Coordinates of C-alpha atoms and ligand atoms in Angstrom, one line a residue:
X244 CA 22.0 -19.5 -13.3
X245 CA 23.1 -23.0 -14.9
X246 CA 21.7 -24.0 -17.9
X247 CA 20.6 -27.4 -16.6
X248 CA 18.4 -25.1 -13.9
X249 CA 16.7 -23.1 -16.6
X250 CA 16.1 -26.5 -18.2
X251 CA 14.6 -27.9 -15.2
X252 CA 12.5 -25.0 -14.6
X253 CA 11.3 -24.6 -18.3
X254 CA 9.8 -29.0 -18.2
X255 CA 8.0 -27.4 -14.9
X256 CA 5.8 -24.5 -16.6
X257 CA 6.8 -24.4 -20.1
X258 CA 10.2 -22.3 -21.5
X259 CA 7.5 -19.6 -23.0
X260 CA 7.1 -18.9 -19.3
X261 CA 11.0 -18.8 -18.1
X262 CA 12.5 -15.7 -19.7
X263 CA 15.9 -14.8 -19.8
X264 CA 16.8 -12.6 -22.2
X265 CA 18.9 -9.9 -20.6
X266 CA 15.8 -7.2 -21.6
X267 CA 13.6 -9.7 -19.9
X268 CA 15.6 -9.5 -17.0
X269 CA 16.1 -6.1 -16.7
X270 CA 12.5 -5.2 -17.0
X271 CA 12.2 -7.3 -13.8
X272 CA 15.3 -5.6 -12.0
X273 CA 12.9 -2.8 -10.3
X274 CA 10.0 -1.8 -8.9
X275 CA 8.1 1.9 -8.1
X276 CA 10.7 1.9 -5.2
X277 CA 13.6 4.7 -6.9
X278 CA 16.7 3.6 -5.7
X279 CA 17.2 0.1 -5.4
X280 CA 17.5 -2.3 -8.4
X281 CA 19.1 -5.8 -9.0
X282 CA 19.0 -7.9 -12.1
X283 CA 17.3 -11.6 -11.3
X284 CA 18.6 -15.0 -13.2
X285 CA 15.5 -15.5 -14.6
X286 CA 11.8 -14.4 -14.7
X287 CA 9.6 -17.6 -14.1
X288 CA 5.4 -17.1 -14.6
X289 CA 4.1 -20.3 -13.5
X290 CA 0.0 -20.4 -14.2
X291 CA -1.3 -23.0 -11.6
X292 CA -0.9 -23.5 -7.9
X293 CA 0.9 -27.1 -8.3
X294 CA 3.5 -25.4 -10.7
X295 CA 4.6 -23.0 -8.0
X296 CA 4.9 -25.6 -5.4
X297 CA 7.3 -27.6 -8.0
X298 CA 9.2 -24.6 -9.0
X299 CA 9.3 -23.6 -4.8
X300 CA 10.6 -27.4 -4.4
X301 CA 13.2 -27.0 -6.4
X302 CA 14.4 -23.7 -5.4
X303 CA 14.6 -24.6 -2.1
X304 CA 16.1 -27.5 -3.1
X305 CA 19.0 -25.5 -4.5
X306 CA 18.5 -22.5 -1.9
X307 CA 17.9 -19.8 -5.0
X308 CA 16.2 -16.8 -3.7
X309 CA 12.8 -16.5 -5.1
X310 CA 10.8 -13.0 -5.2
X311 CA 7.1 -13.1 -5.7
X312 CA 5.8 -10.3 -8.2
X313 CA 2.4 -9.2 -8.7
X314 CA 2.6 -6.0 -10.8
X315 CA 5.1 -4.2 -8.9
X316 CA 4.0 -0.8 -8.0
X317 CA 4.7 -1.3 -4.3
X318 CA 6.6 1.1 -2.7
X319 CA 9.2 -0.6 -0.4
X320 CA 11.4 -2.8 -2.9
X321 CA 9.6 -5.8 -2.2
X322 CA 9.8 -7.3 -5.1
X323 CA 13.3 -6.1 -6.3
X324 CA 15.5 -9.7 -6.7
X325 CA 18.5 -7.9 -4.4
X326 CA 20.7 -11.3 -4.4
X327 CA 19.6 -12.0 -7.9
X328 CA 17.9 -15.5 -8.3
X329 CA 14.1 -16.3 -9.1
X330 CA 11.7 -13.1 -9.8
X331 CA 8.2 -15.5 -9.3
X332 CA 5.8 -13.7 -11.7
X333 CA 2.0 -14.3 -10.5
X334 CA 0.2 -12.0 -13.3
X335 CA -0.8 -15.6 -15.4
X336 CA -3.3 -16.0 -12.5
X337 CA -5.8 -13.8 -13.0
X338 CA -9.1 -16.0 -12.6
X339 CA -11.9 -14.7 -10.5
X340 CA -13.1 -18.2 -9.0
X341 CA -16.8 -17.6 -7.5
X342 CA -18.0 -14.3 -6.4
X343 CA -20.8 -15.9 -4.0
X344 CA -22.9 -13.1 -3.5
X345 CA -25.5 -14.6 -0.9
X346 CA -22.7 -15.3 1.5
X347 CA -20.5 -11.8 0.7
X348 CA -17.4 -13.5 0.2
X349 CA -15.5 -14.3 -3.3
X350 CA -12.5 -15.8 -4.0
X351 CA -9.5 -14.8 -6.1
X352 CA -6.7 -15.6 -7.7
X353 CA -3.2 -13.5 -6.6
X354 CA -2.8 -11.5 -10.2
X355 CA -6.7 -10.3 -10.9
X356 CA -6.1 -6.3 -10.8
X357 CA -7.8 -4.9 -7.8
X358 CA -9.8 -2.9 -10.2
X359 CA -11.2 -5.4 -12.3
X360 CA -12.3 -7.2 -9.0
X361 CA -14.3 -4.5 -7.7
X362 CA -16.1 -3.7 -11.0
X363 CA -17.0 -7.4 -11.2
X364 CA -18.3 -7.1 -7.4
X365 CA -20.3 -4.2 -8.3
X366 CA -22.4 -6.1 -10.1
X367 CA -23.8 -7.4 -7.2
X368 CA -23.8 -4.4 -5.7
X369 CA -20.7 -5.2 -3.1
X370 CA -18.0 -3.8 -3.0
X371 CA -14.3 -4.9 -1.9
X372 CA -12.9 -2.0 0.0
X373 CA -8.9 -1.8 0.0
X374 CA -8.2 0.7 -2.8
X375 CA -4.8 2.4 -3.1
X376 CA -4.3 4.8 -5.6
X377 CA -2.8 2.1 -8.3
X378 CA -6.3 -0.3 -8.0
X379 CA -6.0 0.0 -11.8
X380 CA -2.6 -1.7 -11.9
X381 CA -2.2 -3.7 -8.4
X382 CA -2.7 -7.2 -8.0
X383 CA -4.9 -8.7 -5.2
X384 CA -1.7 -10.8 -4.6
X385 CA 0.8 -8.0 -4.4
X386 CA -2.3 -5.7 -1.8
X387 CA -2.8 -8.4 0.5
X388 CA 1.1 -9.1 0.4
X389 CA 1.6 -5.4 1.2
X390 CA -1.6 -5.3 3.6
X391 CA -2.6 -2.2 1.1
X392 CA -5.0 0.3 2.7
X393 CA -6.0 3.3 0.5
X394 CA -8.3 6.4 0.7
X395 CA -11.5 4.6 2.7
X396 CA -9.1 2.7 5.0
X397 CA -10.4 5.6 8.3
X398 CA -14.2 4.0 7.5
X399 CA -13.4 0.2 6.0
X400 CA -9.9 -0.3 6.8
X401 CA -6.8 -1.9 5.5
X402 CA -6.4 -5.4 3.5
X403 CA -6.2 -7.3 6.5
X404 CA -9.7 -6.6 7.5
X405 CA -10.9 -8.1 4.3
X406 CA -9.0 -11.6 3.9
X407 CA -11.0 -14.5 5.2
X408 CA -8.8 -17.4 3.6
X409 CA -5.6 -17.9 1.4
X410 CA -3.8 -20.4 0.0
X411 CA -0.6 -20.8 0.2
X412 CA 2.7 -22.4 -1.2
X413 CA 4.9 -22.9 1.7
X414 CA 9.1 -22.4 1.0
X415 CA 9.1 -26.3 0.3
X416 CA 6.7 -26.4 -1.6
X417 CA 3.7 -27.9 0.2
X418 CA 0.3 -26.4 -0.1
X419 CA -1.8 -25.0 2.9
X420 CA -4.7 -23.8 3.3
X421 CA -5.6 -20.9 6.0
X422 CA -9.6 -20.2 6.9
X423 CA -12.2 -20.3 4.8
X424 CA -15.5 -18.9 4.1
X425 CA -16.6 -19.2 7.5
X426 CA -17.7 -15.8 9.4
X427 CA -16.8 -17.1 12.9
X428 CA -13.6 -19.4 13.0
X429 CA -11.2 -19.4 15.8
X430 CA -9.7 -22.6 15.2
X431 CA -5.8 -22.6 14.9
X432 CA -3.1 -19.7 15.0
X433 CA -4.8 -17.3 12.5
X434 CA -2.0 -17.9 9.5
X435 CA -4.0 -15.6 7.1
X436 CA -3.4 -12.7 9.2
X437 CA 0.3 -13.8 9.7
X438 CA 0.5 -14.1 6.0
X439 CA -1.5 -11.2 5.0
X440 CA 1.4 -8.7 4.9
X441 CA 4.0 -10.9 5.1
X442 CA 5.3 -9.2 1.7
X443 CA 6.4 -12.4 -0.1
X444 CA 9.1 -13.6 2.9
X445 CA 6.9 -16.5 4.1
X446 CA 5.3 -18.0 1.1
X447 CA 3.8 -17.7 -2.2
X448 CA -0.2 -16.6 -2.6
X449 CA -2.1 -18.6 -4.7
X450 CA -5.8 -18.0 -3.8
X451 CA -7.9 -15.9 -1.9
X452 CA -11.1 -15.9 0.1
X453 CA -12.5 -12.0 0.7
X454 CA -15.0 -10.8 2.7
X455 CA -17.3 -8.4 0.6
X456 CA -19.5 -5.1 1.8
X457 CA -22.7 -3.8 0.9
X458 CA -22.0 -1.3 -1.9
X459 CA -22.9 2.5 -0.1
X460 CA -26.1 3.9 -1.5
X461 CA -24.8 7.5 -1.1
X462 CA -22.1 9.5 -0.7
X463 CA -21.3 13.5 0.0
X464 CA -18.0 14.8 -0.9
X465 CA -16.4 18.7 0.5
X466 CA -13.8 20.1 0.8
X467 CA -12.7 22.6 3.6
X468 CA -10.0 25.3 3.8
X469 CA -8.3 26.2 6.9
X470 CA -5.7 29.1 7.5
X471 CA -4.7 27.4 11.0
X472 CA -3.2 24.2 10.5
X473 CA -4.2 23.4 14.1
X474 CA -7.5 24.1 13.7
X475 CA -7.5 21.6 10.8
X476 CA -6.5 19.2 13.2
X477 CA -9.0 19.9 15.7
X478 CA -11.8 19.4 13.1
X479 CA -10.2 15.9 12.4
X480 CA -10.3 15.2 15.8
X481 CA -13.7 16.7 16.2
X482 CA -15.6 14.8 13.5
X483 CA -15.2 11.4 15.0
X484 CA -15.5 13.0 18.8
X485 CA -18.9 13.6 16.6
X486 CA -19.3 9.9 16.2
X487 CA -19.4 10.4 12.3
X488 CA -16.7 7.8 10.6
X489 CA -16.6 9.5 6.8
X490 CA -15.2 7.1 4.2
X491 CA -12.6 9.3 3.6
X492 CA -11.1 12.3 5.4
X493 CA -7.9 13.7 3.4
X494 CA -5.7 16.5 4.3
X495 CA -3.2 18.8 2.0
X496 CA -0.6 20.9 3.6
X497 CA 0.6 24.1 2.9
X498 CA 3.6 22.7 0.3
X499 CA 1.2 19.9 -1.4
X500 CA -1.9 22.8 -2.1
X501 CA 0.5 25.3 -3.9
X502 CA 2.2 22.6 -6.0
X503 CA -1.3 21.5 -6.9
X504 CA -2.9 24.7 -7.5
X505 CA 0.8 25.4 -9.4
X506 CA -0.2 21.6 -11.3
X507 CA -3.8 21.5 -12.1
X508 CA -5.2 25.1 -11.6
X509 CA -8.4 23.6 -9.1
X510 CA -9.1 26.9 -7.4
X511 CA -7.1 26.0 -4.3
X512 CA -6.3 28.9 -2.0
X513 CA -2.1 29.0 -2.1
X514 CA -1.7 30.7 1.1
X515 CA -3.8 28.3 2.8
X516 CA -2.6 25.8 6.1
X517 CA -4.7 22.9 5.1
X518 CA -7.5 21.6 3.0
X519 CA -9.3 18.9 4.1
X520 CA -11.2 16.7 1.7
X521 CA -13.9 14.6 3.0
X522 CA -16.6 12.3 2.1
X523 CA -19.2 10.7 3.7
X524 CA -21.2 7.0 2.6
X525 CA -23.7 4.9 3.1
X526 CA -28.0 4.8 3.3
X527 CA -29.1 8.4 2.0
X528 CA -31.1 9.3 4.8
X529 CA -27.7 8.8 7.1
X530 CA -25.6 10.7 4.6
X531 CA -27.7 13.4 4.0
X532 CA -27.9 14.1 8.4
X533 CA -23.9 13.0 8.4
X534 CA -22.9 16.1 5.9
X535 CA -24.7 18.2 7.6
X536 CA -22.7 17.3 11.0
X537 CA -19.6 17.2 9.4
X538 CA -20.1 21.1 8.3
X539 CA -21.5 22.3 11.5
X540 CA -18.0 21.0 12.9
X541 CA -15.9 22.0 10.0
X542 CA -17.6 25.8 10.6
X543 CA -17.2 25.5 14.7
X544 CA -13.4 24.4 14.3
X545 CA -13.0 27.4 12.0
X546 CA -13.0 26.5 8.7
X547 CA -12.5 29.4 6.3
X548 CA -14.9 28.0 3.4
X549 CA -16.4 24.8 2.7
X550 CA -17.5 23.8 -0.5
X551 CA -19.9 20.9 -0.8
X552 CA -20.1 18.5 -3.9
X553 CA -23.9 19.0 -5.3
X554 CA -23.4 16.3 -8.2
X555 CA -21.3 13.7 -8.8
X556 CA -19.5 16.2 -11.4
X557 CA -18.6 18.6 -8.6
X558 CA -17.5 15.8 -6.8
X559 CA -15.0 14.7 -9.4
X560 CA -13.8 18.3 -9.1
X561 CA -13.4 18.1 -5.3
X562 CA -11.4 14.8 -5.9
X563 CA -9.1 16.1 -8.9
X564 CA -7.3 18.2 -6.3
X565 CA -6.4 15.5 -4.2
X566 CA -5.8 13.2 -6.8
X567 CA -3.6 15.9 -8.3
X568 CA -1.1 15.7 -5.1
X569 CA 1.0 13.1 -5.9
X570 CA 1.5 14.0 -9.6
X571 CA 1.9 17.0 -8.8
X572 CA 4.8 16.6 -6.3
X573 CA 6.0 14.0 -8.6
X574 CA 6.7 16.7 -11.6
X575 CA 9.2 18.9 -9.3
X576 CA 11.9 16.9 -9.4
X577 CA 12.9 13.7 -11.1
X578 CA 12.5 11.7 -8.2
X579 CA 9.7 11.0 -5.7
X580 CA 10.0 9.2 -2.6
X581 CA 6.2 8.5 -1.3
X582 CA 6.7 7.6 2.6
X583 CA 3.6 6.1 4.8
X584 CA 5.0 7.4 8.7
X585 CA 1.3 7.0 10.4
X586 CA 0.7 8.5 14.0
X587 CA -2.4 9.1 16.0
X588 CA -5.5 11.0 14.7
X589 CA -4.5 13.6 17.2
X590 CA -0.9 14.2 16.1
X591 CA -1.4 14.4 12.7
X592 CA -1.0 18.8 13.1
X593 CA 2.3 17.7 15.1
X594 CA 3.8 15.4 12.3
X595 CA 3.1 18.2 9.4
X596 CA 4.9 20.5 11.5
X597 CA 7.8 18.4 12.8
X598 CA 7.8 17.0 9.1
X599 CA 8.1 20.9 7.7
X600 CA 10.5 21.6 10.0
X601 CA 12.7 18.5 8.9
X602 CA 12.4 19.8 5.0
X603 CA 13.9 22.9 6.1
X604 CA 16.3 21.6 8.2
X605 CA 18.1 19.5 5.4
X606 CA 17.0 22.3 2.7
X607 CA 14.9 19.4 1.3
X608 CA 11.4 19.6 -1.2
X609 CA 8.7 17.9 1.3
X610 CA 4.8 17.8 0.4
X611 CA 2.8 15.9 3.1
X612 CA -0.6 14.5 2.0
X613 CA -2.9 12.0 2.9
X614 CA -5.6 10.2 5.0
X615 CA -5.5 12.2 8.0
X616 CA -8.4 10.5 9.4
X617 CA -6.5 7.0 10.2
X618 CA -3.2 9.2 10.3
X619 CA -1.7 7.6 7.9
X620 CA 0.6 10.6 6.1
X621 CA 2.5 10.8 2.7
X622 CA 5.3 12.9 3.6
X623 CA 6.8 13.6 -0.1
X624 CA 10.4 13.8 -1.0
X625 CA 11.2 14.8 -4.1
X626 CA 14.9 14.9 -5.2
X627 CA 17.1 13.9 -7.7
X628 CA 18.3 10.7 -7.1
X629 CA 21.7 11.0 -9.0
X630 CA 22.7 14.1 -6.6
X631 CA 24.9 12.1 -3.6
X632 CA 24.9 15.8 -1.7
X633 CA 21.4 15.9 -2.0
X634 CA 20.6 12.4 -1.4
X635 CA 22.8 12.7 1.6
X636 CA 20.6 14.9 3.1
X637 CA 16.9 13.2 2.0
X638 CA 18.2 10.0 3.8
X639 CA 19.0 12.2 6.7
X640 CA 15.6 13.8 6.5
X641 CA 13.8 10.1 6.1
X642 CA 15.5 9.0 9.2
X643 CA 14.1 12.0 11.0
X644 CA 10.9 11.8 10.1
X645 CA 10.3 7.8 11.0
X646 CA 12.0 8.7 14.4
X647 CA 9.6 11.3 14.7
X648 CA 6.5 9.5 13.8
X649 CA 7.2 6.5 16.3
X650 CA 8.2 9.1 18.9
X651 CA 4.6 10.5 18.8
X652 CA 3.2 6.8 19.5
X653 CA 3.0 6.1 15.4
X654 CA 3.8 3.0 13.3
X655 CA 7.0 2.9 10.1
X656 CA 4.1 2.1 7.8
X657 CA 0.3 2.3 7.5
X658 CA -0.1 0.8 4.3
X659 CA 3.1 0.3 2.2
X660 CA 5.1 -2.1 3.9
X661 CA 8.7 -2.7 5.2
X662 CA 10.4 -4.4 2.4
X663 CA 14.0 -2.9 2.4
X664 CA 13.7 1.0 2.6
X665 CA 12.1 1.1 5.6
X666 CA 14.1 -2.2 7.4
X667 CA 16.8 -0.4 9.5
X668 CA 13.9 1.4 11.3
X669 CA 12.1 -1.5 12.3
X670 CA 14.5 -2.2 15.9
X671 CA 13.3 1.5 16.4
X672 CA 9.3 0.5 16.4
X673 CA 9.6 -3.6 18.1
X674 CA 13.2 -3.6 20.0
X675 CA 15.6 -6.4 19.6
X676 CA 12.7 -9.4 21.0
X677 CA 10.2 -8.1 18.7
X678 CA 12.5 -8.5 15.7
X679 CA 13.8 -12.3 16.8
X680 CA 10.3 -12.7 17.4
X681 CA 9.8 -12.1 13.4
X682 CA 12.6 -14.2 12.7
X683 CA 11.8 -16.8 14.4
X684 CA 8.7 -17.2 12.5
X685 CA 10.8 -16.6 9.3
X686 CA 13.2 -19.5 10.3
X687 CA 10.5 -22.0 10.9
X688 CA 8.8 -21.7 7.9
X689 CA 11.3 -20.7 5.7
X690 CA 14.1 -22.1 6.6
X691 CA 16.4 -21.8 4.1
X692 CA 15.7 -18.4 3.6
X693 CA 15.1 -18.3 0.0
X694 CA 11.8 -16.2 0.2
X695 CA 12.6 -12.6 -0.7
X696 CA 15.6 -13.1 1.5
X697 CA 16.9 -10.0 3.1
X698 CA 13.5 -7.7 4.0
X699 CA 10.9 -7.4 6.2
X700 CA 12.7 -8.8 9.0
X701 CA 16.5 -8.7 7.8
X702 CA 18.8 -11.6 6.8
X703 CA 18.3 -15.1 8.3
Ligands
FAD849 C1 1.4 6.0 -7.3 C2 1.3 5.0 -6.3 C3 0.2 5.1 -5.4 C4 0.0 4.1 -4.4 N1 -1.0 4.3 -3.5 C5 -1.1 3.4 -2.5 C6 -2.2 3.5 -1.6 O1 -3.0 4.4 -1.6 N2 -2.3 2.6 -0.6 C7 -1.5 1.5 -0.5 O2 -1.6 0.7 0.4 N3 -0.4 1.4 -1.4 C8 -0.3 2.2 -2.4 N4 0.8 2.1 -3.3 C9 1.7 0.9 -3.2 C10 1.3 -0.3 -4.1 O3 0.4 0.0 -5.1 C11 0.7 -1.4 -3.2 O4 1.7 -1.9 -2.3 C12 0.1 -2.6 -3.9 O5 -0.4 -3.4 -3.0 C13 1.2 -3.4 -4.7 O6 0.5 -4.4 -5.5 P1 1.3 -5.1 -6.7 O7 0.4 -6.0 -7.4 O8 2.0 -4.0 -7.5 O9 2.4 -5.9 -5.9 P2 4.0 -6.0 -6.1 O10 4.6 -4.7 -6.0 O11 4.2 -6.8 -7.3 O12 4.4 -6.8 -4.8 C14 4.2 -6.3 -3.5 C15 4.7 -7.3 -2.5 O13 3.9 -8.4 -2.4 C16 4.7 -9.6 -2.7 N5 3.8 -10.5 -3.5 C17 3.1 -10.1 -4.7 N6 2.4 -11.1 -5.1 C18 2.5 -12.1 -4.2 C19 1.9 -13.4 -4.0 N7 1.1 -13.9 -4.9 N8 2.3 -14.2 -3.0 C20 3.2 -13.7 -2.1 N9 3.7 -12.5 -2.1 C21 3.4 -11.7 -3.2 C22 5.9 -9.2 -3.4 O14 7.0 -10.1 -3.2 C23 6.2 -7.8 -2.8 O15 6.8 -8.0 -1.5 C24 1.0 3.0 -4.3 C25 2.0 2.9 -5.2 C26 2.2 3.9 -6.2 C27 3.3 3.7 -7.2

């Protein structure tokens, strides 16, 4: 980038906040996404909302390519800076503005960790549901950028059910502001919803206005074995036939439970189908007559042993298996690919099997995990990434599995986003007037295409 740029961009935040050092830049070159990496020009961390809109001015200005970062553990290379250009750090605003307890709604700036959000809730006793599995690193910029969901998303559901207001700095730099506090408001296009998981391609996040929930009194963790991956299934289906919605409902297949058991050594039977890890919330009363549904089903699907948390310790104990999944796969090989294909409740049996099926197919290492409850599945790859022969055949088992996940009705991603990894699919899931129909909204507000140019919704 010319020097009379970086100039220009250190009078507009200060050159302690431009970085440029080629270690700088590297750091910013990548994200959790193995497999795609570009360097950027330069790393800018503006701290205030007008400071954006002057660096996003000037960019536009001279059409550089501008990638917003929260703290980049998401999973579809949304914030890698493929055609080099601006890498928009958002970390320097970290402020929680008002938590406004009476009305259950707070408001946030983009780079407060989800984590320390939600224990400064709980103070109130409310709670701010989205939580993936990095709350103690993500940003609430970079989850409602990615329309993050997490392990409660079957009872409380994904970012999007959450975000009352934002605002925004448009392409050119001029500040909007989308909904409010207000409970009921139907004036307008909704633009926080087209925004919400717009990962960083339509504008740049500067403020937030959530909707916040009762902390749950109670809660009831188990976990259940099954020998019959079908019958798995049919208690999945069967518990919310039962009209029981738990917070979570996790399953393990047969691959994920003997890596863990292999991993963490949790008492996990390795010839086992499935385990299924559930948990039920809310008034104590309801919890207590809940469980004691959820079993009866879990024993008339034919579950081969439940065991039921008694104290919050057992509880952590029932949780380090799950928790132990990803690691787990992760240790394997040196590289993990951690994909989101969601389908129907009902086809979640038929996508572990189609999905084992694939692994063997292209003599590929596949654990599938995940919230079987919303169907939203991990399907695992682990690999090494500096193998072509191998990698050859992972891609070849990726592109089966999507096709398979949006031939049983399902969706490319339940919680992780398009970005680039997952782009080539998308004609697959919205046909060639869906896509223009993306782009269209893309060229209108972002017309010169400098806003993470390139994913999502392909070139301009
Ligand atoms: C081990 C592991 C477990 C995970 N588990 C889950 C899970 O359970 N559920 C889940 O949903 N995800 C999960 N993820 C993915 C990831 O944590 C989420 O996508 C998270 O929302 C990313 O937050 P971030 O702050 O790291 O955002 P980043 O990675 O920095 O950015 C994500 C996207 O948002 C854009 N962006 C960031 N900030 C802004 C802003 N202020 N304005 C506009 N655009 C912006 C970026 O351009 C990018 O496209 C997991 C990832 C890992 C590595």
């Amino acid at each position: 980038m010319q020097n009379h740029l970086i100039e220009a961009f250190n009078q507009l935040v200060g050159a302690e906040h431009v970085l440029t050092s080629k270690e700088d830049l590297r750091c910013y070159s990548y994200d959790a996404t193995p497999g795609f990496s570009h360097m950027p020009d330069v790393v800018i961390a503006p701290g205030t909302t007008e400071e954006v809109s002057k660096v996003l001015a000037l960019a536009n200005n001279e059409k550089i390519p501008v990638y917003p970062r929260g703290s980049g553990t998401n999973l579809s290379a949304g914030t890698v800076p493929m055609q080099g250009g601006i890498v928009l750090l958002m970390t320097r605003f970290d402020k929680i503005i008002e938590i406004d307890a009476a009305n259950l709604v707070a408001t946030v700036e983009p780079g407060v960790i989800v984590a320390d959000f939600n224990n400064a809730v709980a103070q109130f006793g409310l709670l701010y549901p989205p939580d993936p599995g990095t709350v103690a690193t993500a940003t609430l910029g970079g989850t409602v950028s990615e329309n993050a969901g997490g392990l409660r998303g079957l009872k409380y559901g994904v970012s999007k059910h959450y975000i009352m207001g934002l605002e925004i700095v448009l392409a050119d730099g001029r500040i909007i502001q989308t909904g409010g506090k207000n409970v009921k408001d139907v004036a307008g296009y909704d633009l926080t919803k087209l925004f919400t998981g717009s990962e960083g391609t339509l504008g740049v996040i500067t403020k937030v206005t959530v909707k916040l929930v009762p902390a749950p009194e109670a809660s009831k963790a188990m976990l259940a074995i099954f020998s019959d991956l079908d019958n798995a299934g049919k208690a999945i289906s069967a518990i919310i036939a039962n009209k029981i919605i738990p917070a979570t409902l996790e399953i393990m297949d047969n691959a994920t439970i003997r890596t863990v058991e292999d991993y963490a050594k949790v008492g996990l039977p390795i010839d086992a189908e499935a385990v299924l890890l559930i948990e039920v919330d809310g008034i104590l009363a309801v919890v207590e007559k809940e469980a004691a549904k959820v079993i009866e089903v879990l024993q008339a699907n034919h579950a081969d042993a439940i065991q039921v948390a008694k104290d919050p310790a057992e509880r952590d104990k029932l949780w380090a298996a799950r928790r132990a999944a990803l690691p787990a796969l992760a240790k394997l090989r040196p590289t993990t690919f951690v994909e989101d294909a969601t389908v129907p409740r009902s086809k979640v049996p038929d996508m572990i099997r189609a999905v084992k099926q694939t692994a063997a197919k292209y003599n590929v290492t596949i654990g599938t995990f995940g919230h079987a409850g919303d169907g939203n599945l991990h399907p695992t790859i682990v690999c090494d990434i500096r193998d072509a022969a191998e990698m050859e055949r992972v891609q070849q088992a990726m592109d089966e599995i999507f096709a398979t996940a949006i031939s049983l009705g399902g969706t490319l991603s339940g919680e992780h986003g398009i970005g680039l990894g997952k782009l080539k699919y998308m004609e697959d899931q919205f046909g060639t007037a869906g896509i223009s129909a993306m782009q269209a909204i893309k060229k209108a507000l972002d017309p010169n295409c400098i806003m993470n140019p390139g994913k999502l919704v392909g070139e301009c």
